[in-house]
Amino acid sequence: MTSLIDIAARVREARGLAHKTDIAAAVADLGLGDSAVPVGDDCAAIPDGDGWLLFAIEGFLNDFVEADPRFAGYCGLMVNLSDIAAMGGRPLAVVDAIWAKSGEAADPVLAGLREASQVYGVPIVGGHTNMRTERGQLAVAILGRAKRLITSFDARDGDVLVAAIDLRGGFRGAGLNWDAASGAPPARLRGDLEILPELAEAGLVAAGKDISMAGLIGTAMMLLESSGCGGRIEVDAVPCRADIDLAKMLLAFPSFGFVLSVAPEKVGAVLARFAARDIACAAIGTVDASHKMRLWRDGEEIEVWDFSRPFIGCAAKGMEVVA
């Protein structure tokens, strides 16, 4: 069993976590702190009538696009759908931007995008194409709509951290991509994503994020920082199959995975919604006012991050940070 010290070290050194820290510089350079639309959520939430338009974009690592182009294309749509769901929304449409050395090189990426569009029933309505460039790249943007929001800013001291992960899959190759979507029935995949807007509209969840390339702990860190809170995760409570290394699962980028901040009296109802669809879900920790992220196991506790040092730089207003 990997020690808690080693788990904390692996989290701090993870490539996905390093990429997320880059966000802080971009937020500062763009002067986004006083934006009319709060920055730090999985999507920009723009008030629109009796709800919100949700607008997001995902860019993909060049080495991922090169090594697994069809799956990269599929992920182009799939991970954007997770962003929309994480905000309590439903998707409307996507656009893509693809760069490739040739049409032949672009074919598998486009095939993956097309497959995901058909599987999830979300149309691709346009984009940008360049098939005369030196290296392949991919970015995909999405538009959605929510009646009631789940945000990154509404975790509260005393909430319970809940993790929901579809464990009906496996790691793709030697990397950290956990794929529970390939080959799964389309109706199941669509129905699973519907859980999140249903939770929002039922008033059961107001804060959460989808688990990103930063892994479960890194995603929880983004949520806590944006809400101006701290928290503690009990690592052995995280959903994980017996045949999978827990330390690796904590760093995984799952095709379906969410960290939610839930009022204690609503936890049972939230767990039941996921269990009804055979998705692993558990209470894994608590939110507090410490402004620190800690890991806990068998009476041992280790600090992973102190939010007085910016992580993604989207701390709630009024929280003192050290640049």
PDB file of C-alpha atoms in Angstrom:
ATOM      1  CA  MET A   1       0.000   0.000   0.000  1.00  0.00           C
ATOM      2  CA  THR A   2       1.353   3.410  -1.000  1.00  0.00           C
ATOM      3  CA  SER A   3       2.062   5.592   2.039  1.00  0.00           C
ATOM      4  CA  LEU A   4       0.189   8.840   2.601  1.00  0.00           C
ATOM      5  CA  ILE A   5       3.476  10.746   2.310  1.00  0.00           C
ATOM      6  CA  ASP A   6       4.110   9.195  -1.102  1.00  0.00           C
ATOM      7  CA  ILE A   7       0.552   9.892  -2.257  1.00  0.00           C
ATOM      8  CA  ALA A   8       0.881  13.562  -1.274  1.00  0.00           C
ATOM      9  CA  ALA A   9       4.226  13.787  -3.088  1.00  0.00           C
ATOM     10  CA  ARG A  10       2.799  12.205  -6.240  1.00  0.00           C
ATOM     11  CA  VAL A  11      -0.100  14.653  -6.203  1.00  0.00           C
ATOM     12  CA  ARG A  12       2.182  17.687  -5.858  1.00  0.00           C
ATOM     13  CA  GLU A  13       4.479  16.417  -8.634  1.00  0.00           C
ATOM     14  CA  ALA A  14       1.727  15.362 -11.049  1.00  0.00           C
ATOM     15  CA  ARG A  15       1.841  16.778 -14.553  1.00  0.00           C
ATOM     16  CA  GLY A  16      -1.874  17.529 -14.450  1.00  0.00           C
ATOM     17  CA  LEU A  17      -1.473  19.616 -11.308  1.00  0.00           C
ATOM     18  CA  ALA A  18       1.372  21.586 -12.873  1.00  0.00           C
ATOM     19  CA  HIS A  19      -0.797  22.416 -15.880  1.00  0.00           C
ATOM     20  CA  LYS A  20      -3.519  23.745 -13.582  1.00  0.00           C
ATOM     21  CA  THR A  21      -1.102  26.093 -11.801  1.00  0.00           C
ATOM     22  CA  ASP A  22      -0.499  27.747 -15.189  1.00  0.00           C
ATOM     23  CA  ILE A  23      -4.056  29.076 -15.014  1.00  0.00           C
ATOM     24  CA  ALA A  24      -3.109  31.552 -12.276  1.00  0.00           C
ATOM     25  CA  ALA A  25      -0.702  33.418 -14.569  1.00  0.00           C
ATOM     26  CA  ALA A  26      -3.278  33.632 -17.363  1.00  0.00           C
ATOM     27  CA  VAL A  27      -5.971  34.889 -14.974  1.00  0.00           C
ATOM     28  CA  ALA A  28      -3.619  37.601 -13.691  1.00  0.00           C
ATOM     29  CA  ASP A  29      -2.363  38.634 -17.144  1.00  0.00           C
ATOM     30  CA  LEU A  30      -5.909  38.924 -18.502  1.00  0.00           C
ATOM     31  CA  GLY A  31      -7.122  40.857 -15.459  1.00  0.00           C
ATOM     32  CA  LEU A  32     -10.041  38.500 -14.968  1.00  0.00           C
ATOM     33  CA  GLY A  33     -10.458  38.975 -11.227  1.00  0.00           C
ATOM     34  CA  ASP A  34     -13.088  41.694 -11.665  1.00  0.00           C
ATOM     35  CA  SER A  35     -14.910  40.011 -14.546  1.00  0.00           C
ATOM     36  CA  ALA A  36     -18.700  40.311 -14.540  1.00  0.00           C
ATOM     37  CA  VAL A  37     -18.798  36.543 -15.078  1.00  0.00           C
ATOM     38  CA  PRO A  38     -16.886  34.740 -12.284  1.00  0.00           C
ATOM     39  CA  VAL A  39     -13.769  32.891 -13.465  1.00  0.00           C
ATOM     40  CA  GLY A  40     -12.824  29.512 -12.019  1.00  0.00           C
ATOM     41  CA  ASP A  41     -15.840  27.427 -12.975  1.00  0.00           C
ATOM     42  CA  ASP A  42     -15.885  24.571 -15.480  1.00  0.00           C
ATOM     43  CA  CYS A  43     -17.833  26.887 -17.804  1.00  0.00           C
ATOM     44  CA  ALA A  44     -18.544  30.583 -18.032  1.00  0.00           C
ATOM     45  CA  ALA A  45     -22.125  30.944 -16.765  1.00  0.00           C
ATOM     46  CA  ILE A  46     -23.851  33.836 -18.546  1.00  0.00           C
ATOM     47  CA  PRO A  47     -27.282  34.895 -17.227  1.00  0.00           C
ATOM     48  CA  ASP A  48     -29.906  34.346 -19.919  1.00  0.00           C
ATOM     49  CA  GLY A  49     -33.598  34.744 -19.185  1.00  0.00           C
ATOM     50  CA  ASP A  50     -34.697  32.189 -16.609  1.00  0.00           C
ATOM     51  CA  GLY A  51     -31.392  30.309 -16.705  1.00  0.00           C
ATOM     52  CA  TRP A  52     -27.775  30.490 -17.819  1.00  0.00           C
ATOM     53  CA  LEU A  53     -25.886  29.925 -21.028  1.00  0.00           C
ATOM     54  CA  LEU A  54     -22.796  27.805 -20.380  1.00  0.00           C
ATOM     55  CA  PHE A  55     -19.703  28.377 -22.514  1.00  0.00           C
ATOM     56  CA  ALA A  56     -16.465  26.383 -22.271  1.00  0.00           C
ATOM     57  CA  ILE A  57     -13.434  25.259 -24.264  1.00  0.00           C
ATOM     58  CA  GLU A  58     -10.931  22.429 -23.916  1.00  0.00           C
ATOM     59  CA  GLY A  59      -7.483  22.233 -25.514  1.00  0.00           C
ATOM     60  CA  PHE A  60      -5.583  18.948 -25.709  1.00  0.00           C
ATOM     61  CA  LEU A  61      -1.950  18.073 -25.102  1.00  0.00           C
ATOM     62  CA  ASN A  62      -0.089  17.670 -28.373  1.00  0.00           C
ATOM     63  CA  ASP A  63       1.489  14.378 -27.348  1.00  0.00           C
ATOM     64  CA  PHE A  64      -1.956  12.958 -26.495  1.00  0.00           C
ATOM     65  CA  VAL A  65      -3.371  13.967 -29.888  1.00  0.00           C
ATOM     66  CA  GLU A  66      -0.392  12.393 -31.630  1.00  0.00           C
ATOM     67  CA  ALA A  67      -0.358   9.161 -29.627  1.00  0.00           C
ATOM     68  CA  ASP A  68      -4.111   8.426 -29.581  1.00  0.00           C
ATOM     69  CA  PRO A  69      -5.753  10.655 -32.219  1.00  0.00           C
ATOM     70  CA  ARG A  70      -9.150   8.973 -32.460  1.00  0.00           C
ATOM     71  CA  PHE A  71      -9.620   8.885 -28.686  1.00  0.00           C
ATOM     72  CA  ALA A  72      -8.396  12.496 -28.503  1.00  0.00           C
ATOM     73  CA  GLY A  73     -11.146  13.440 -30.929  1.00  0.00           C
ATOM     74  CA  TYR A  74     -13.705  11.501 -28.901  1.00  0.00           C
ATOM     75  CA  CYS A  75     -12.498  13.226 -25.728  1.00  0.00           C
ATOM     76  CA  GLY A  76     -12.818  16.578 -27.471  1.00  0.00           C
ATOM     77  CA  LEU A  77     -16.545  16.266 -27.158  1.00  0.00           C
ATOM     78  CA  MET A  78     -16.798  14.013 -24.106  1.00  0.00           C
ATOM     79  CA  VAL A  79     -14.813  16.149 -21.657  1.00  0.00           C
ATOM     80  CA  ASN A  80     -16.708  19.261 -22.706  1.00  0.00           C
ATOM     81  CA  LEU A  81     -19.943  17.451 -21.923  1.00  0.00           C
ATOM     82  CA  SER A  82     -18.590  16.770 -18.433  1.00  0.00           C
ATOM     83  CA  ASP A  83     -17.911  20.491 -18.002  1.00  0.00           C
ATOM     84  CA  ILE A  84     -21.502  21.314 -18.918  1.00  0.00           C
ATOM     85  CA  ALA A  85     -22.873  18.613 -16.614  1.00  0.00           C
ATOM     86  CA  ALA A  86     -20.606  19.787 -13.777  1.00  0.00           C
ATOM     87  CA  MET A  87     -22.387  23.147 -13.934  1.00  0.00           C
ATOM     88  CA  GLY A  88     -25.827  21.540 -13.779  1.00  0.00           C
ATOM     89  CA  GLY A  89     -26.388  22.030 -17.486  1.00  0.00           C
ATOM     90  CA  ARG A  90     -27.303  20.239 -20.674  1.00  0.00           C
ATOM     91  CA  PRO A  91     -25.341  20.593 -23.939  1.00  0.00           C
ATOM     92  CA  LEU A  92     -26.560  22.422 -27.031  1.00  0.00           C
ATOM     93  CA  ALA A  93     -23.728  22.206 -29.578  1.00  0.00           C
ATOM     94  CA  VAL A  94     -19.945  22.161 -30.067  1.00  0.00           C
ATOM     95  CA  VAL A  95     -17.410  23.636 -32.481  1.00  0.00           C
ATOM     96  CA  ASP A  96     -13.881  22.348 -33.032  1.00  0.00           C
ATOM     97  CA  ALA A  97     -10.512  23.713 -34.109  1.00  0.00           C
ATOM     98  CA  ILE A  98      -8.140  21.165 -35.620  1.00  0.00           C
ATOM     99  CA  TRP A  99      -4.598  21.494 -36.926  1.00  0.00           C
ATOM    100  CA  ALA A 100      -2.910  18.637 -38.792  1.00  0.00           C
ATOM    101  CA  LYS A 101      -0.093  17.933 -41.239  1.00  0.00           C
ATOM    102  CA  SER A 102      -2.584  16.610 -43.796  1.00  0.00           C
ATOM    103  CA  GLY A 103      -6.135  15.458 -44.276  1.00  0.00           C
ATOM    104  CA  GLU A 104      -4.992  11.902 -43.699  1.00  0.00           C
ATOM    105  CA  ALA A 105      -3.458  12.867 -40.353  1.00  0.00           C
ATOM    106  CA  ALA A 106      -6.675  14.641 -39.346  1.00  0.00           C
ATOM    107  CA  ASP A 107      -8.964  11.728 -40.259  1.00  0.00           C
ATOM    108  CA  PRO A 108      -8.780   9.765 -36.968  1.00  0.00           C
ATOM    109  CA  VAL A 109      -9.277  12.902 -34.855  1.00  0.00           C
ATOM    110  CA  LEU A 110     -12.331  13.880 -36.865  1.00  0.00           C
ATOM    111  CA  ALA A 111     -13.623  10.301 -36.732  1.00  0.00           C
ATOM    112  CA  GLY A 112     -13.427  10.390 -32.939  1.00  0.00           C
ATOM    113  CA  LEU A 113     -15.274  13.698 -32.805  1.00  0.00           C
ATOM    114  CA  ARG A 114     -17.978  12.366 -35.111  1.00  0.00           C
ATOM    115  CA  GLU A 115     -18.378   9.171 -33.097  1.00  0.00           C
ATOM    116  CA  ALA A 116     -18.777  11.070 -29.819  1.00  0.00           C
ATOM    117  CA  SER A 117     -21.264  13.450 -31.432  1.00  0.00           C
ATOM    118  CA  GLN A 118     -23.393  10.480 -32.467  1.00  0.00           C
ATOM    119  CA  VAL A 119     -23.031   8.616 -29.168  1.00  0.00           C
ATOM    120  CA  TYR A 120     -23.979  11.596 -27.001  1.00  0.00           C
ATOM    121  CA  GLY A 121     -26.440  13.169 -29.438  1.00  0.00           C
ATOM    122  CA  VAL A 122     -24.734  16.571 -29.463  1.00  0.00           C
ATOM    123  CA  PRO A 123     -24.208  18.256 -32.863  1.00  0.00           C
ATOM    124  CA  ILE A 124     -20.940  19.681 -34.184  1.00  0.00           C
ATOM    125  CA  VAL A 125     -22.021  22.937 -35.815  1.00  0.00           C
ATOM    126  CA  GLY A 126     -18.770  24.373 -37.184  1.00  0.00           C
ATOM    127  CA  GLY A 127     -15.173  25.150 -36.385  1.00  0.00           C
ATOM    128  CA  HIS A 128     -11.732  25.925 -37.773  1.00  0.00           C
ATOM    129  CA  THR A 129      -9.570  23.663 -39.928  1.00  0.00           C
ATOM    130  CA  ASN A 130      -5.868  23.835 -40.835  1.00  0.00           C
ATOM    131  CA  MET A 131      -4.429  20.739 -42.510  1.00  0.00           C
ATOM    132  CA  ARG A 132      -1.161  22.312 -43.621  1.00  0.00           C
ATOM    133  CA  THR A 133       0.667  22.773 -40.342  1.00  0.00           C
ATOM    134  CA  GLU A 134       3.719  21.140 -38.762  1.00  0.00           C
ATOM    135  CA  ARG A 135       2.008  19.424 -35.840  1.00  0.00           C
ATOM    136  CA  GLY A 136      -1.415  18.177 -34.831  1.00  0.00           C
ATOM    137  CA  GLN A 137      -3.454  20.097 -32.279  1.00  0.00           C
ATOM    138  CA  LEU A 138      -7.059  20.063 -31.138  1.00  0.00           C
ATOM    139  CA  ALA A 139      -9.387  22.380 -29.260  1.00  0.00           C
ATOM    140  CA  VAL A 140     -13.144  22.042 -28.842  1.00  0.00           C
ATOM    141  CA  ALA A 141     -15.654  24.562 -27.482  1.00  0.00           C
ATOM    142  CA  ILE A 142     -19.174  23.895 -26.237  1.00  0.00           C
ATOM    143  CA  LEU A 143     -22.383  25.779 -25.555  1.00  0.00           C
ATOM    144  CA  GLY A 144     -24.960  24.560 -23.054  1.00  0.00           C
ATOM    145  CA  ARG A 145     -27.754  25.733 -20.834  1.00  0.00           C
ATOM    146  CA  ALA A 146     -28.641  25.352 -17.150  1.00  0.00           C
ATOM    147  CA  LYS A 147     -31.840  26.046 -15.258  1.00  0.00           C
ATOM    148  CA  ARG A 148     -30.042  25.982 -11.899  1.00  0.00           C
ATOM    149  CA  LEU A 149     -26.276  26.136 -11.415  1.00  0.00           C
ATOM    150  CA  ILE A 150     -23.697  23.962  -9.748  1.00  0.00           C
ATOM    151  CA  THR A 151     -20.668  26.239  -9.262  1.00  0.00           C
ATOM    152  CA  SER A 152     -17.089  26.199  -8.005  1.00  0.00           C
ATOM    153  CA  PHE A 153     -17.850  29.079  -5.615  1.00  0.00           C
ATOM    154  CA  ASP A 154     -20.502  27.628  -3.328  1.00  0.00           C
ATOM    155  CA  ALA A 155     -18.752  24.973  -1.226  1.00  0.00           C
ATOM    156  CA  ARG A 156     -19.366  25.831   2.427  1.00  0.00           C
ATOM    157  CA  ASP A 157     -17.676  25.089   5.743  1.00  0.00           C
ATOM    158  CA  GLY A 158     -19.341  21.944   7.077  1.00  0.00           C
ATOM    159  CA  ASP A 159     -20.207  20.466   3.675  1.00  0.00           C
ATOM    160  CA  VAL A 160     -19.347  16.873   2.830  1.00  0.00           C
ATOM    161  CA  LEU A 161     -17.093  16.169  -0.155  1.00  0.00           C
ATOM    162  CA  VAL A 162     -18.609  13.474  -2.361  1.00  0.00           C
ATOM    163  CA  ALA A 163     -16.872  11.700  -5.249  1.00  0.00           C
ATOM    164  CA  ALA A 164     -18.738   9.931  -8.063  1.00  0.00           C
ATOM    165  CA  ILE A 165     -16.707   7.898 -10.583  1.00  0.00           C
ATOM    166  CA  ASP A 166     -17.793   5.408 -13.233  1.00  0.00           C
ATOM    167  CA  LEU A 167     -15.528   2.452 -12.463  1.00  0.00           C
ATOM    168  CA  ARG A 168     -16.900   0.309 -15.323  1.00  0.00           C
ATOM    169  CA  GLY A 169     -13.772   0.829 -17.399  1.00  0.00           C
ATOM    170  CA  GLY A 170     -10.008   0.816 -17.208  1.00  0.00           C
ATOM    171  CA  PHE A 171      -6.845   2.813 -17.791  1.00  0.00           C
ATOM    172  CA  ARG A 172      -6.138   3.468 -21.434  1.00  0.00           C
ATOM    173  CA  GLY A 173      -2.568   2.340 -22.085  1.00  0.00           C
ATOM    174  CA  ALA A 174       0.084   3.319 -19.573  1.00  0.00           C
ATOM    175  CA  GLY A 175      -1.329   6.787 -18.922  1.00  0.00           C
ATOM    176  CA  LEU A 176      -3.847   8.194 -16.461  1.00  0.00           C
ATOM    177  CA  ASN A 177      -6.904   8.344 -18.743  1.00  0.00           C
ATOM    178  CA  TRP A 178      -9.626   6.174 -17.178  1.00  0.00           C
ATOM    179  CA  ASP A 179     -11.987   5.161 -19.991  1.00  0.00           C
ATOM    180  CA  ALA A 180     -15.453   3.965 -19.001  1.00  0.00           C
ATOM    181  CA  ALA A 181     -17.081   5.377 -22.148  1.00  0.00           C
ATOM    182  CA  SER A 182     -15.653   3.429 -25.101  1.00  0.00           C
ATOM    183  CA  GLY A 183     -18.142   0.770 -26.126  1.00  0.00           C
ATOM    184  CA  ALA A 184     -20.672   1.709 -23.442  1.00  0.00           C
ATOM    185  CA  PRO A 185     -24.338   1.947 -24.511  1.00  0.00           C
ATOM    186  CA  PRO A 186     -25.113   5.505 -25.703  1.00  0.00           C
ATOM    187  CA  ALA A 187     -28.358   5.626 -23.720  1.00  0.00           C
ATOM    188  CA  ARG A 188     -26.438   4.815 -20.537  1.00  0.00           C
ATOM    189  CA  LEU A 189     -23.818   7.497 -21.154  1.00  0.00           C
ATOM    190  CA  ARG A 190     -26.451  10.148 -21.825  1.00  0.00           C
ATOM    191  CA  GLY A 191     -28.503   9.111 -18.816  1.00  0.00           C
ATOM    192  CA  ASP A 192     -25.484   9.212 -16.524  1.00  0.00           C
ATOM    193  CA  LEU A 193     -24.732  12.829 -17.467  1.00  0.00           C
ATOM    194  CA  GLU A 194     -28.356  13.727 -16.778  1.00  0.00           C
ATOM    195  CA  ILE A 195     -27.782  13.007 -13.066  1.00  0.00           C
ATOM    196  CA  LEU A 196     -25.977  16.329 -12.564  1.00  0.00           C
ATOM    197  CA  PRO A 197     -28.640  18.756 -13.840  1.00  0.00           C
ATOM    198  CA  GLU A 198     -31.251  16.689 -11.998  1.00  0.00           C
ATOM    199  CA  LEU A 199     -29.282  17.098  -8.748  1.00  0.00           C
ATOM    200  CA  ALA A 200     -29.009  20.843  -9.333  1.00  0.00           C
ATOM    201  CA  GLU A 201     -32.683  21.284 -10.157  1.00  0.00           C
ATOM    202  CA  ALA A 202     -33.704  19.245  -7.107  1.00  0.00           C
ATOM    203  CA  GLY A 203     -31.657  21.573  -4.879  1.00  0.00           C
ATOM    204  CA  LEU A 204     -29.428  18.711  -3.732  1.00  0.00           C
ATOM    205  CA  VAL A 205     -26.082  20.065  -4.995  1.00  0.00           C
ATOM    206  CA  ALA A 206     -24.926  23.672  -5.406  1.00  0.00           C
ATOM    207  CA  ALA A 207     -21.137  23.211  -5.678  1.00  0.00           C
ATOM    208  CA  GLY A 208     -18.888  20.828  -7.566  1.00  0.00           C
ATOM    209  CA  LYS A 209     -16.556  20.161 -10.476  1.00  0.00           C
ATOM    210  CA  ASP A 210     -15.846  17.378 -12.917  1.00  0.00           C
ATOM    211  CA  ILE A 211     -12.606  15.522 -12.227  1.00  0.00           C
ATOM    212  CA  SER A 212     -10.046  16.920 -14.660  1.00  0.00           C
ATOM    213  CA  MET A 213      -6.491  16.052 -15.621  1.00  0.00           C
ATOM    214  CA  ALA A 214      -5.501  17.355 -12.169  1.00  0.00           C
ATOM    215  CA  GLY A 215      -7.059  14.197 -10.729  1.00  0.00           C
ATOM    216  CA  LEU A 216      -9.545  13.925  -7.886  1.00  0.00           C
ATOM    217  CA  ILE A 217      -7.414  15.724  -5.305  1.00  0.00           C
ATOM    218  CA  GLY A 218      -6.355  18.484  -7.692  1.00  0.00           C
ATOM    219  CA  THR A 219      -9.975  18.991  -8.725  1.00  0.00           C
ATOM    220  CA  ALA A 220     -11.035  19.236  -5.077  1.00  0.00           C
ATOM    221  CA  MET A 221      -8.283  21.815  -4.605  1.00  0.00           C
ATOM    222  CA  MET A 222      -9.679  23.954  -7.429  1.00  0.00           C
ATOM    223  CA  LEU A 223     -13.154  23.744  -5.920  1.00  0.00           C
ATOM    224  CA  LEU A 224     -11.998  24.651  -2.415  1.00  0.00           C
ATOM    225  CA  GLU A 225      -9.789  27.530  -3.555  1.00  0.00           C
ATOM    226  CA  SER A 226     -12.565  29.049  -5.665  1.00  0.00           C
ATOM    227  CA  SER A 227     -14.969  28.792  -2.714  1.00  0.00           C
ATOM    228  CA  GLY A 228     -12.501  30.338  -0.257  1.00  0.00           C
ATOM    229  CA  CYS A 229     -12.450  27.179   1.850  1.00  0.00           C
ATOM    230  CA  GLY A 230     -10.163  24.331   2.841  1.00  0.00           C
ATOM    231  CA  GLY A 231     -10.838  20.668   3.301  1.00  0.00           C
ATOM    232  CA  ARG A 232      -9.712  17.175   4.137  1.00  0.00           C
ATOM    233  CA  ILE A 233      -9.977  14.011   2.041  1.00  0.00           C
ATOM    234  CA  GLU A 234      -9.896  10.525   3.524  1.00  0.00           C
ATOM    235  CA  VAL A 235      -7.998   8.761   0.750  1.00  0.00           C
ATOM    236  CA  ASP A 236      -9.267   5.254   1.524  1.00  0.00           C
ATOM    237  CA  ALA A 237     -12.864   6.444   1.125  1.00  0.00           C
ATOM    238  CA  VAL A 238     -12.326   7.353  -2.541  1.00  0.00           C
ATOM    239  CA  PRO A 239     -14.187   4.982  -4.902  1.00  0.00           C
ATOM    240  CA  CYS A 240     -11.669   2.515  -6.348  1.00  0.00           C
ATOM    241  CA  ARG A 241     -11.879  -1.083  -7.534  1.00  0.00           C
ATOM    242  CA  ALA A 242      -9.902  -3.680  -5.599  1.00  0.00           C
ATOM    243  CA  ASP A 243      -7.800  -4.497  -8.677  1.00  0.00           C
ATOM    244  CA  ILE A 244      -6.717  -0.872  -9.215  1.00  0.00           C
ATOM    245  CA  ASP A 245      -3.880   0.998  -7.478  1.00  0.00           C
ATOM    246  CA  LEU A 246      -5.545   3.664  -5.325  1.00  0.00           C
ATOM    247  CA  ALA A 247      -2.609   6.059  -5.665  1.00  0.00           C
ATOM    248  CA  LYS A 248      -2.964   5.915  -9.453  1.00  0.00           C
ATOM    249  CA  MET A 249      -6.737   6.317  -9.265  1.00  0.00           C
ATOM    250  CA  LEU A 250      -6.309   9.507  -7.239  1.00  0.00           C
ATOM    251  CA  LEU A 251      -4.381  10.966 -10.190  1.00  0.00           C
ATOM    252  CA  ALA A 252      -6.680   9.580 -12.893  1.00  0.00           C
ATOM    253  CA  PHE A 253      -8.612  11.609 -15.468  1.00  0.00           C
ATOM    254  CA  PRO A 254     -11.884   9.642 -15.624  1.00  0.00           C
ATOM    255  CA  SER A 255     -14.346   9.764 -18.503  1.00  0.00           C
ATOM    256  CA  PHE A 256     -17.071  10.251 -15.879  1.00  0.00           C
ATOM    257  CA  GLY A 257     -16.024  11.650 -12.521  1.00  0.00           C
ATOM    258  CA  PHE A 258     -17.194  14.472 -10.265  1.00  0.00           C
ATOM    259  CA  VAL A 259     -16.306  15.993  -6.901  1.00  0.00           C
ATOM    260  CA  LEU A 260     -19.305  17.580  -5.211  1.00  0.00           C
ATOM    261  CA  SER A 261     -19.712  19.661  -2.061  1.00  0.00           C
ATOM    262  CA  VAL A 262     -22.951  18.603  -0.384  1.00  0.00           C
ATOM    263  CA  ALA A 263     -24.814  19.722   2.724  1.00  0.00           C
ATOM    264  CA  PRO A 264     -24.712  16.857   5.275  1.00  0.00           C
ATOM    265  CA  GLU A 265     -28.476  16.332   5.300  1.00  0.00           C
ATOM    266  CA  LYS A 266     -28.512  15.874   1.505  1.00  0.00           C
ATOM    267  CA  VAL A 267     -25.648  13.380   1.159  1.00  0.00           C
ATOM    268  CA  GLY A 268     -27.858  10.288   1.336  1.00  0.00           C
ATOM    269  CA  ALA A 269     -30.094  11.494  -1.474  1.00  0.00           C
ATOM    270  CA  VAL A 270     -27.090  12.368  -3.655  1.00  0.00           C
ATOM    271  CA  LEU A 271     -25.442   8.977  -3.129  1.00  0.00           C
ATOM    272  CA  ALA A 272     -28.724   7.255  -3.993  1.00  0.00           C
ATOM    273  CA  ARG A 273     -29.005   9.064  -7.356  1.00  0.00           C
ATOM    274  CA  PHE A 274     -25.629   7.746  -8.502  1.00  0.00           C
ATOM    275  CA  ALA A 275     -26.136   4.284  -7.014  1.00  0.00           C
ATOM    276  CA  ALA A 276     -29.376   3.952  -8.986  1.00  0.00           C
ATOM    277  CA  ARG A 277     -27.268   4.141 -12.156  1.00  0.00           C
ATOM    278  CA  ASP A 278     -24.507   1.816 -10.875  1.00  0.00           C
ATOM    279  CA  ILE A 279     -21.967   4.630 -10.529  1.00  0.00           C
ATOM    280  CA  ALA A 280     -19.555   4.353  -7.592  1.00  0.00           C
ATOM    281  CA  CYS A 281     -20.143   7.220  -5.191  1.00  0.00           C
ATOM    282  CA  ALA A 282     -18.980   7.923  -1.640  1.00  0.00           C
ATOM    283  CA  ALA A 283     -18.504  10.622   0.969  1.00  0.00           C
ATOM    284  CA  ILE A 284     -14.734  11.167   0.943  1.00  0.00           C
ATOM    285  CA  GLY A 285     -14.102  14.159   3.186  1.00  0.00           C
ATOM    286  CA  THR A 286     -15.231  17.483   4.550  1.00  0.00           C
ATOM    287  CA  VAL A 287     -15.066  21.175   3.734  1.00  0.00           C
ATOM    288  CA  ASP A 288     -13.751  23.526   6.429  1.00  0.00           C
ATOM    289  CA  ALA A 289     -12.456  27.054   6.930  1.00  0.00           C
ATOM    290  CA  SER A 290      -8.755  26.132   7.066  1.00  0.00           C
ATOM    291  CA  HIS A 291      -7.855  27.380   3.549  1.00  0.00           C
ATOM    292  CA  LYS A 292      -5.678  24.265   3.235  1.00  0.00           C
ATOM    293  CA  MET A 293      -6.013  20.949   1.393  1.00  0.00           C
ATOM    294  CA  ARG A 294      -5.126  17.949   3.558  1.00  0.00           C
ATOM    295  CA  LEU A 295      -5.117  14.185   3.093  1.00  0.00           C
ATOM    296  CA  TRP A 296      -6.015  11.788   5.924  1.00  0.00           C
ATOM    297  CA  ARG A 297      -5.549   8.082   6.600  1.00  0.00           C
ATOM    298  CA  ASP A 298      -5.705   6.125   9.868  1.00  0.00           C
ATOM    299  CA  GLY A 299      -5.082   9.141  12.084  1.00  0.00           C
ATOM    300  CA  GLU A 300      -2.281  10.565   9.903  1.00  0.00           C
ATOM    301  CA  GLU A 301      -2.826  13.898   8.161  1.00  0.00           C
ATOM    302  CA  ILE A 302      -0.645  15.614   5.544  1.00  0.00           C
ATOM    303  CA  GLU A 303      -1.062  19.068   4.043  1.00  0.00           C
ATOM    304  CA  VAL A 304      -0.953  19.122   0.243  1.00  0.00           C
ATOM    305  CA  TRP A 305      -1.564  22.824  -0.405  1.00  0.00           C
ATOM    306  CA  ASP A 306      -2.010  26.094   1.497  1.00  0.00           C
ATOM    307  CA  PHE A 307      -4.310  28.382  -0.507  1.00  0.00           C
ATOM    308  CA  SER A 308      -2.528  31.487   0.755  1.00  0.00           C
ATOM    309  CA  ARG A 309      -0.348  30.510  -2.225  1.00  0.00           C
ATOM    310  CA  PRO A 310      -2.474  30.673  -5.409  1.00  0.00           C
ATOM    311  CA  PHE A 311      -3.255  27.362  -7.085  1.00  0.00           C
ATOM    312  CA  ILE A 312      -5.345  28.370 -10.113  1.00  0.00           C
ATOM    313  CA  GLY A 313      -5.651  31.957  -8.876  1.00  0.00           C
ATOM    314  CA  CYS A 314      -9.446  32.024  -8.651  1.00  0.00           C
ATOM    315  CA  ALA A 315      -9.807  32.373  -4.886  1.00  0.00           C
ATOM    316  CA  ALA A 316     -13.040  33.819  -3.558  1.00  0.00           C
ATOM    317  CA  LYS A 317     -12.938  37.582  -3.080  1.00  0.00           C
ATOM    318  CA  GLY A 318     -11.776  38.580   0.360  1.00  0.00           C
ATOM    319  CA  MET A 319      -9.387  35.663   0.795  1.00  0.00           C
ATOM    320  CA  GLU A 320      -5.835  36.816   1.434  1.00  0.00           C
ATOM    321  CA  VAL A 321      -3.302  35.300  -0.938  1.00  0.00           C
ATOM    322  CA  VAL A 322       0.453  35.590  -1.198  1.00  0.00           C
ATOM    323  CA  ALA A 323       1.672  36.198  -4.742  1.00  0.00           C
TER     324      ALA A 323
END
